[in-house]
Coordinates of N, CA, C and O in Angstrom, one line a residue:
M23 N 0.8 -1.2 0.0 CA 0.0 0.0 0.0 C 0.8 1.3 0.0 O 0.5 2.3 -0.5
A24 N 2.0 1.2 0.6 CA 2.9 2.3 0.6 C 3.5 2.6 -0.8 O 3.8 3.7 -1.1
K25 N 3.6 1.6 -1.6 CA 4.1 1.9 -3.0 C 3.1 2.5 -3.9 O 3.4 3.1 -4.9
D26 N 1.8 2.4 -3.6 CA 0.7 2.9 -4.4 C 0.6 4.4 -4.1 O 0.0 5.1 -5.0
E27 N 1.0 4.9 -3.0 CA 0.8 6.3 -2.6 C 1.8 7.2 -3.4 O 2.9 6.7 -3.6
P28 N 1.5 8.4 -3.7 CA 2.4 9.3 -4.3 C 3.5 9.6 -3.3 O 3.3 9.6 -2.0
P29 N 4.7 10.0 -3.7 CA 5.8 10.3 -2.8 C 5.5 11.5 -1.9 O 6.1 11.6 -0.8
S30 N 4.6 12.4 -2.2 CA 4.3 13.5 -1.4 C 3.6 13.1 -0.1 O 3.8 13.8 0.9
V31 N 2.8 12.0 -0.1 CA 2.1 11.6 1.1 C 3.1 11.1 2.1 O 3.1 11.5 3.3
S32 N 4.1 10.3 1.7 CA 5.0 9.7 2.7 C 6.0 10.9 3.1 O 6.4 10.9 4.3
R33 N 6.2 11.9 2.3 CA 7.1 13.0 2.7 C 6.3 13.9 3.7 O 6.8 14.3 4.7
D34 N 5.0 14.1 3.4 CA 4.2 14.8 4.3 C 4.0 14.1 5.7 O 4.1 14.8 6.7
L35 N 3.9 12.8 5.7 CA 3.9 12.1 7.0 C 5.1 12.2 7.7 O 5.2 12.3 8.9
E36 N 6.3 12.2 7.0 CA 7.6 12.3 7.7 C 7.7 13.7 8.3 O 8.2 13.9 9.4
V37 N 7.3 14.7 7.5 CA 7.4 16.1 8.1 C 6.4 16.2 9.3 O 6.8 16.9 10.3
L38 N 5.2 15.7 9.2 CA 4.4 15.7 10.3 C 4.9 15.0 11.6 O 4.8 15.4 12.7
R39 N 5.6 13.8 11.3 CA 6.3 13.1 12.4 C 7.3 13.9 13.1 O 7.5 14.0 14.3
R40 N 8.1 14.6 12.2 CA 9.2 15.5 12.8 C 8.6 16.6 13.6 O 9.2 16.9 14.7
K41 N 7.6 17.3 13.1 CA 7.0 18.3 13.9 C 6.4 17.9 15.2 O 6.5 18.5 16.2
L42 N 5.8 16.7 15.2 CA 5.3 16.1 16.4 C 6.3 15.8 17.4 O 6.2 16.0 18.6
C43 N 7.5 15.3 16.9 CA 8.6 15.0 17.8 C 9.1 16.2 18.4 O 9.5 16.3 19.6
L44 N 9.2 17.3 17.6 CA 9.7 18.6 18.1 C 8.8 19.1 19.2 O 9.2 19.7 20.2
L45 N 7.5 19.0 19.0 CA 6.5 19.5 19.9 C 6.6 18.7 21.2 O 6.6 19.2 22.3
L46 N 6.7 17.3 21.1 CA 6.9 16.5 22.3 C 8.2 16.8 23.1 O 8.2 16.9 24.3
D47 N 9.2 17.0 22.3 CA 10.5 17.4 23.0 C 10.4 18.7 23.7 O 10.9 18.9 24.8
S48 N 9.7 19.7 23.1 CA 9.6 21.0 23.8 C 8.7 20.8 25.0 O 9.0 21.5 26.0
F49 N 7.7 20.0 24.9 CA 6.8 19.8 26.1 C 7.6 19.1 27.2 O 7.4 19.4 28.4
Q50 N 8.3 18.1 26.9 CA 9.0 17.3 27.9 C 10.2 18.0 28.5 O 10.7 17.7 29.5
S51 N 10.7 19.0 27.8 CA 11.9 19.8 28.4 C 11.4 21.0 29.2 O 12.2 21.7 29.7
N52 N 10.1 21.2 29.3 CA 9.5 22.3 30.2 C 9.9 22.0 31.6 O 9.8 20.9 32.1
A53 N 10.3 23.0 32.3 CA 10.8 22.9 33.7 C 9.7 22.3 34.7 O 10.0 21.4 35.5
K54 N 8.5 22.7 34.5 CA 7.4 22.3 35.3 C 7.1 20.8 35.1 O 6.8 20.0 36.0
V55 N 7.1 20.4 33.8 CA 6.9 19.0 33.4 C 8.0 18.1 34.0 O 7.8 17.0 34.5
V56 N 9.3 18.6 33.9 CA 10.4 17.8 34.4 C 10.3 17.6 35.9 O 10.5 16.6 36.4
A57 N 9.9 18.7 36.6 CA 9.7 18.6 38.1 C 8.6 17.7 38.4 O 8.7 16.9 39.4
F58 N 7.5 17.7 37.7 CA 6.4 16.8 38.0 C 6.8 15.3 37.7 O 6.5 14.4 38.5
M59 N 7.5 15.1 36.6 CA 7.9 13.7 36.3 C 8.9 13.2 37.2 O 9.1 12.0 37.3
K60 N 9.6 14.1 38.0 CA 10.6 13.5 39.0 C 9.9 13.3 40.3 O 10.5 12.6 41.2
S61 N 8.6 13.7 40.5 CA 7.9 13.5 41.7 C 7.5 12.0 41.8 O 7.4 11.4 40.7
P62 N 7.1 11.6 43.0 CA 6.7 10.2 43.1 C 5.4 9.9 42.2 O 5.3 8.8 41.6
V63 N 4.5 10.9 42.2 CA 3.3 10.7 41.4 C 3.6 10.6 39.9 O 3.1 9.8 39.2
G64 N 4.5 11.5 39.5 CA 4.9 11.5 38.1 C 5.6 10.2 37.7 O 5.4 9.6 36.6
R65 N 6.5 9.7 38.5 CA 7.1 8.4 38.2 C 6.1 7.3 38.2 O 6.2 6.4 37.3
Y66 N 5.2 7.3 39.1 CA 4.2 6.2 39.1 C 3.3 6.3 37.8 O 3.0 5.2 37.2
L67 N 2.9 7.5 37.4 CA 2.0 7.6 36.2 C 2.9 7.3 35.0 O 2.3 6.8 34.0
D68 N 4.2 7.5 35.0 CA 5.0 7.2 33.9 C 5.1 5.7 33.7 O 5.2 5.1 32.6
R69 N 5.1 4.9 34.8 CA 5.2 3.4 34.8 C 3.8 2.8 34.4 O 3.7 1.7 34.0
H70 N 2.7 3.6 34.6 CA 1.3 3.1 34.3 C 0.6 4.1 33.4 O -0.2 4.9 33.8
P71 N 0.9 3.9 32.1 CA 0.3 4.9 31.1 C -1.2 4.8 31.0 O -1.9 5.8 30.7
F72 N -1.8 3.6 31.2 CA -3.3 3.5 31.1 C -3.9 4.3 32.2 O -4.8 5.0 32.0
L73 N -3.3 4.2 33.4 CA -3.9 5.0 34.5 C -3.7 6.5 34.3 O -4.5 7.3 34.6
A74 N -2.6 6.9 33.7 CA -2.3 8.3 33.4 C -3.3 8.8 32.5 O -3.9 10.0 32.6
L75 N -3.6 8.0 31.4 CA -4.6 8.5 30.4 C -6.0 8.5 31.1 O -6.8 9.5 30.8
A76 N -6.3 7.6 31.9 CA -7.6 7.6 32.6 C -7.8 8.8 33.5 O -8.8 9.5 33.5
V77 N -6.7 9.1 34.2 CA -6.7 10.3 35.1 C -6.9 11.6 34.3 O -7.6 12.5 34.6
L78 N -6.1 11.7 33.2 CA -6.3 12.8 32.3 C -7.6 13.0 31.8 O -8.2 14.1 31.8
M79 N -8.2 12.0 31.3 CA -9.6 12.0 30.8 C -10.6 12.4 31.9 O -11.5 13.2 31.6
F80 N -10.4 11.8 33.1 CA -11.3 12.1 34.2 C -11.3 13.6 34.6 O -12.3 14.2 34.8
V81 N -10.1 14.1 34.7 CA -9.9 15.5 35.1 C -10.5 16.4 34.1 O -11.2 17.4 34.4
T82 N -10.3 16.2 32.8 CA -10.9 17.0 31.7 C -12.4 17.0 31.6 O -13.0 18.0 31.4
M83 N -12.9 15.8 31.9 CA -14.4 15.6 31.8 C -15.1 16.1 33.0 O -16.2 16.5 33.0
S84 N -14.4 16.1 34.2 CA -15.1 16.5 35.4 C -15.0 18.0 35.7 O -15.6 18.5 36.6
A85 N -14.3 18.7 34.8 CA -14.1 20.2 35.1 C -15.4 20.9 35.0 O -15.7 21.8 35.8
I86 N -16.3 20.6 34.0 CA -17.6 21.2 33.8 C -18.5 21.0 35.0 O -19.1 21.9 35.6
P87 N -18.8 19.7 35.4 CA -19.6 19.5 36.6 C -19.2 20.1 37.9 O -19.9 20.7 38.7
V88 N -17.9 20.1 38.1 CA -17.3 20.7 39.3 C -17.5 22.2 39.2 O -17.8 22.9 40.2
G89 N -17.3 22.8 38.0 CA -17.6 24.2 37.9 C -19.0 24.6 38.1 O -19.3 25.6 38.8
F90 N -19.9 23.8 37.6 CA -21.4 24.1 37.9 C -21.7 24.0 39.4 O -22.4 24.7 39.9
F91 N -21.1 23.0 40.0 CA -21.3 22.8 41.5 C -20.8 24.0 42.2 O -21.5 24.5 43.1
L92 N -19.6 24.5 41.9 CA -19.1 25.7 42.6 C -19.9 26.9 42.3 O -20.1 27.8 43.2
L93 N -20.5 27.0 41.1 CA -21.4 28.1 40.8 C -22.6 28.1 41.7 O -23.1 29.1 42.2
V94 N -23.2 26.9 41.8 CA -24.4 26.7 42.7 C -24.0 27.0 44.2 O -24.8 27.7 44.8
V95 N -22.8 26.6 44.6 CA -22.4 26.9 46.0 C -22.3 28.5 46.2 O -22.8 29.0 47.2
V96 N -21.7 29.1 45.2 CA -21.6 30.6 45.4 C -23.0 31.3 45.3 O -23.2 32.2 46.1
L97 N -23.8 30.8 44.4 CA -25.1 31.4 44.4 C -26.0 31.1 45.6 O -26.7 32.0 46.1
T98 N -25.9 29.9 46.1 CA -26.6 29.6 47.4 C -26.1 30.4 48.6 O -26.8 30.7 49.5
S99 N -24.7 30.6 48.6 CA -24.1 31.4 49.6 C -24.6 32.8 49.6 O -24.8 33.4 50.6
L100 N -24.8 33.4 48.4 CA -25.4 34.7 48.2 C -26.8 34.7 48.7 O -27.2 35.7 49.4
G101 N -27.5 33.6 48.5 CA -28.9 33.5 49.0 C -28.9 33.4 50.5 O -29.8 33.9 51.2
A102 N -27.9 32.8 51.1 CA -27.8 32.6 52.6 C -27.6 34.0 53.2 O -28.0 34.3 54.3
L103 N -26.9 34.8 52.5 CA -26.6 36.2 53.0 C -28.0 37.0 53.1 O -28.1 37.9 53.9
M104 N -28.9 36.5 52.3 CA -30.2 37.2 52.3 C -31.2 36.5 53.3 O -32.3 37.0 53.5
G105 N -30.8 35.4 53.9 CA -31.6 34.8 54.9 C -32.2 33.4 54.7 O -32.9 33.0 55.5
A106 N -31.9 32.8 53.6 CA -32.5 31.5 53.3 C -31.5 30.4 53.6 O -31.1 29.7 52.8
I107 N -31.2 30.3 54.9 CA -30.1 29.4 55.4 C -30.6 27.9 55.2 O -29.8 27.1 54.8
L108 N -31.8 27.6 55.6 CA -32.3 26.2 55.4 C -32.3 25.8 53.9 O -31.9 24.6 53.6
L109 N -32.7 26.6 53.1 CA -32.7 26.3 51.7 C -31.3 26.1 51.1 O -31.1 25.3 50.3
E110 N -30.4 26.8 51.7 CA -29.0 26.7 51.2 C -28.5 25.3 51.5 O -27.9 24.7 50.7
G111 N -28.7 24.9 52.7 CA -28.2 23.5 53.2 C -28.8 22.4 52.3 O -28.1 21.5 51.9
L112 N -30.1 22.5 52.0 CA -30.8 21.5 51.2 C -30.2 21.5 49.7 O -29.9 20.5 49.2
I113 N -30.1 22.7 49.2 CA -29.6 22.8 47.8 C -28.1 22.3 47.7 O -27.8 21.5 46.8
I114 N -27.3 22.6 48.7 CA -25.9 22.2 48.6 C -25.9 20.7 48.8 O -25.0 20.0 48.2
S115 N -26.7 20.1 49.7 CA -26.7 18.7 49.9 C -27.1 17.9 48.6 O -26.5 16.9 48.2
V116 N -28.2 18.4 48.0 CA -28.7 17.7 46.8 C -27.7 17.9 45.7 O -27.4 16.9 45.0
C117 N -27.1 19.1 45.5 CA -26.1 19.2 44.5 C -24.8 18.4 44.8 O -24.2 17.9 43.8
G118 N -24.5 18.3 46.0 CA -23.3 17.5 46.4 C -23.5 16.0 46.0 O -22.6 15.4 45.5
L119 N -24.7 15.5 46.3 CA -24.9 14.1 46.0 C -25.0 13.9 44.5 O -24.5 12.9 44.0
S120 N -25.6 14.9 43.8 CA -25.6 14.7 42.3 C -24.2 14.8 41.7 O -23.9 14.1 40.8
L121 N -23.4 15.7 42.3 CA -22.0 15.8 41.8 C -21.3 14.5 42.1 O -20.5 14.1 41.2
L122 N -21.5 13.9 43.2 CA -20.9 12.6 43.5 C -21.3 11.6 42.5 O -20.4 10.8 41.9
C123 N -22.5 11.5 42.1 CA -23.0 10.5 41.1 C -22.4 10.8 39.8 O -22.0 9.9 39.1
I124 N -22.3 12.1 39.4 CA -21.8 12.5 38.1 C -20.3 12.2 38.0 O -19.8 11.6 37.0
L125 N -19.6 12.4 39.1 CA -18.1 12.1 39.1 C -17.9 10.6 39.1 O -16.9 10.2 38.4
C126 N -18.7 9.9 39.7 CA -18.5 8.4 39.7 C -18.8 7.9 38.3 O -18.0 7.0 37.8
S127 N -19.8 8.4 37.6 CA -20.1 7.9 36.3 C -19.0 8.4 35.3 O -18.6 7.7 34.4
L128 N -18.5 9.6 35.5 CA -17.4 10.1 34.7 C -16.1 9.3 34.9 O -15.4 9.1 33.9
G129 N -15.9 8.8 36.1 CA -14.8 7.9 36.3 C -14.9 6.6 35.5 O -13.9 6.2 34.9
F130 N -16.1 6.1 35.5 CA -16.3 4.9 34.7 C -16.2 5.1 33.2 O -15.5 4.4 32.5
V131 N -16.7 6.2 32.8 CA -16.6 6.6 31.4 C -15.2 6.9 30.9 O -14.7 6.5 29.9
S132 N -14.4 7.5 31.8 CA -13.0 7.8 31.5 C -12.2 6.5 31.4 O -11.3 6.4 30.6
L133 N -12.5 5.6 32.3 CA -11.8 4.3 32.2 C -12.1 3.5 30.9 O -11.3 3.0 30.2
A134 N -13.4 3.6 30.5 CA -13.8 3.0 29.2 C -13.2 3.7 28.0 O -12.7 3.0 27.1
M135 N -13.2 5.0 28.0 CA -12.6 5.7 26.9 C -11.1 5.5 26.9 O -10.5 5.5 25.7
S136 N -10.5 5.4 28.0 CA -9.0 5.2 28.0 C -8.7 3.8 27.4 O -7.8 3.6 26.6
G137 N -9.6 2.9 27.7 CA -9.4 1.5 27.2 C -9.5 1.5 25.6 O -8.8 0.9 24.9
I138 N -10.6 2.2 25.2 CA -10.8 2.3 23.8 C -9.7 3.0 23.1 O -9.2 2.6 22.0
A139 N -9.2 4.1 23.7 CA -8.1 4.9 23.1 C -6.8 4.0 23.0 O -6.1 4.1 22.0
M140 N -6.5 3.3 24.1 CA -5.3 2.4 24.1 C -5.5 1.3 23.0 O -4.5 1.1 22.3
I141 N -6.6 0.7 22.9 CA -6.8 -0.3 21.9 C -6.7 0.2 20.5 O -6.1 -0.3 19.6
S142 N -7.3 1.4 20.3 CA -7.3 2.0 19.0 C -5.8 2.4 18.7 O -5.4 2.2 17.5
Y143 N -5.0 2.9 19.6 CA -3.6 3.2 19.4 C -2.9 2.0 19.0 O -2.1 2.1 18.0
V144 N -3.1 0.9 19.7 CA -2.3 -0.3 19.3 C -2.7 -0.8 17.9 O -1.8 -1.1 17.1
V145 N -4.0 -0.8 17.6 CA -4.4 -1.3 16.3 C -3.9 -0.4 15.2 O -3.4 -0.8 14.2
V146 N -4.0 0.9 15.4 CA -3.6 1.8 14.3 C -2.1 1.8 14.2 O -1.5 1.8 13.0
S147 N -1.3 1.7 15.3 CA 0.1 1.6 15.1 C 0.6 0.3 14.5 O 1.5 0.3 13.6
C148 N -0.1 -0.8 14.7 CA 0.2 -2.0 14.0 C -0.2 -2.0 12.5 O 0.6 -2.4 11.7
L149 N -1.3 -1.3 12.2 CA -1.6 -1.2 10.8 C -0.7 -0.2 10.1 O -0.3 -0.5 9.0
M150 N -0.3 0.9 10.7 CA 0.7 1.8 10.1 C 2.0 1.1 9.9 O 2.6 1.3 8.9
S151 N 2.5 0.4 10.9 CA 3.8 -0.3 10.7 C 3.7 -1.4 9.6 O 4.7 -1.6 8.9
Y152 N 2.5 -2.0 9.5 CA 2.4 -3.0 8.4 C 2.3 -2.3 7.1 O 2.9 -2.8 6.1
W153 N 1.5 -1.2 7.0 CA 1.3 -0.5 5.7 C 2.6 0.1 5.2 O 2.9 0.1 4.0
F154 N 3.3 0.7 6.1 CA 4.5 1.5 5.7 C 5.8 0.7 5.9 O 6.9 1.3 5.8
S155 N 5.8 -0.6 6.1 CA 7.0 -1.4 6.3 C 7.6 -1.7 4.9 O 6.9 -1.9 4.0
P156 N 8.9 -1.7 4.8 CA 9.5 -2.1 3.5 C 9.2 -3.6 3.3 O 9.4 -4.4 4.1
R157 N 8.9 -3.8 2.0 CA 8.6 -5.3 1.7 C 9.6 -5.7 0.6 O 10.1 -4.9 -0.2
K158 N 9.8 -7.0 0.6 CA 10.7 -7.5 -0.4 C 10.0 -7.5 -1.8 O 8.8 -7.7 -1.8
S159 N 10.8 -7.3 -2.9 CA 10.1 -7.3 -4.1 C 9.8 -8.7 -4.5 O 10.4 -9.7 -4.1
L160 N 8.8 -8.9 -5.3 CA 8.3 -10.2 -5.7 C 9.3 -10.8 -6.7 O 9.6 -10.2 -7.7
E161 N 9.8 -12.0 -6.3 CA 10.8 -12.6 -7.2 C 10.1 -13.7 -8.0 O 9.1 -14.2 -7.6
K162 N 10.8 -14.0 -9.1 CA 10.2 -15.1 -10.0 C 10.3 -16.4 -9.2 O 11.4 -16.7 -8.7
P163 N 9.3 -17.2 -9.2 CA 9.4 -18.5 -8.5 C 10.4 -19.4 -9.3 O 10.4 -19.4 -10.5
D164 N 11.1 -20.2 -8.5 CA 12.0 -21.2 -9.1 C 11.2 -22.4 -9.7 O 10.4 -22.9 -9.0
P165 N 11.4 -22.7 -11.0 CA 10.5 -23.8 -11.5 C 10.8 -25.1 -10.9 O 10.0 -26.1 -11.0
H166 N 12.0 -25.3 -10.3 CA 12.3 -26.6 -9.7 C 11.9 -26.7 -8.2 O 12.0 -27.7 -7.6
S167 N 11.3 -25.6 -7.7 CA 11.0 -25.6 -6.3 C 9.6 -26.3 -6.1 O 8.8 -26.4 -7.1
A168 N 9.3 -26.7 -4.9 CA 8.1 -27.4 -4.7 C 6.9 -26.5 -4.4 O 5.7 -27.0 -4.3
V169 N 7.1 -25.2 -4.4 CA 6.0 -24.3 -4.2 C 5.1 -24.2 -5.3 O 5.5 -24.0 -6.5
G170 N 3.8 -24.4 -5.2 CA 2.8 -24.2 -6.3 C 2.7 -25.5 -7.1 O 2.0 -25.5 -8.2
K171 N 3.3 -26.6 -6.8 CA 3.1 -27.8 -7.6 C 2.1 -28.8 -7.1 O 2.0 -29.9 -7.6
G172 N 1.3 -28.4 -6.1 CA 0.3 -29.4 -5.6 C 0.7 -29.9 -4.2 O 1.7 -29.3 -3.6
N173 N 0.1 -30.9 -3.7 CA 0.4 -31.4 -2.4 C 1.7 -32.2 -2.4 O 2.2 -32.6 -3.5
L174 N 2.2 -32.6 -1.3 CA 3.4 -33.3 -1.1 C 3.4 -34.7 -1.8 O 4.4 -35.1 -2.5
L175 N 2.3 -35.4 -1.7 CA 2.2 -36.7 -2.3 C 2.3 -36.6 -3.9 O 3.0 -37.4 -4.5
Q176 N 1.6 -35.7 -4.5 CA 1.7 -35.5 -5.9 C 3.1 -35.1 -6.3 O 3.6 -35.6 -7.4
R177 N 3.8 -34.3 -5.5 CA 5.2 -33.9 -5.9 C 6.1 -35.1 -5.8 O 7.0 -35.3 -6.7
T178 N 6.0 -35.9 -4.8 CA 6.9 -37.1 -4.8 C 6.6 -38.1 -5.9 O 7.5 -38.7 -6.5
V179 N 5.3 -38.2 -6.3 CA 5.0 -39.1 -7.4 C 5.4 -38.6 -8.7 O 6.0 -39.3 -9.6
D180 N 5.3 -37.2 -8.9 CA 5.7 -36.6 -10.1 C 7.3 -36.7 -10.3 O 7.8 -36.7 -11.4
D181 N 8.0 -36.5 -9.2 CA 9.4 -36.5 -9.2 C 10.0 -37.9 -9.6 O 11.1 -38.0 -10.1
L182 N 9.2 -38.9 -9.3 CA 9.7 -40.3 -9.6 C 9.6 -40.5 -11.1 O 10.0 -40.7 -12.0

């Protein structure tokens, strides 16, 4: 499949790979990233990439519900300043329980999405390495070889 593509596609993929490598190198050489990766948590997540991906997905997906919860807490605190203290406790309790349910479900979803992402990465990388691997050119078969002459019994009978 790599031979059917025009040379510009493979050249563009090589340029894209170089740019991605430069981006990753600049990200990994950042002082804050280096300090985090030297911490115990960074070393643990470096040894467990699936868990690191799941934590990253969980944090990004849980930002909106936590933001809404903090907005509700601020608004009910303003309501408490006006005198509705009982209503504030009820609203914060209900919102806290719903936030707990949302975060638990987001944890499950982030684990599932991390698994799907890891499986997709493995499949795509295997396909890419298969598609773009150098292959031997097709050689003419040797007329005296046993390949393509039928089964073994016929070959031994024919050779006699």
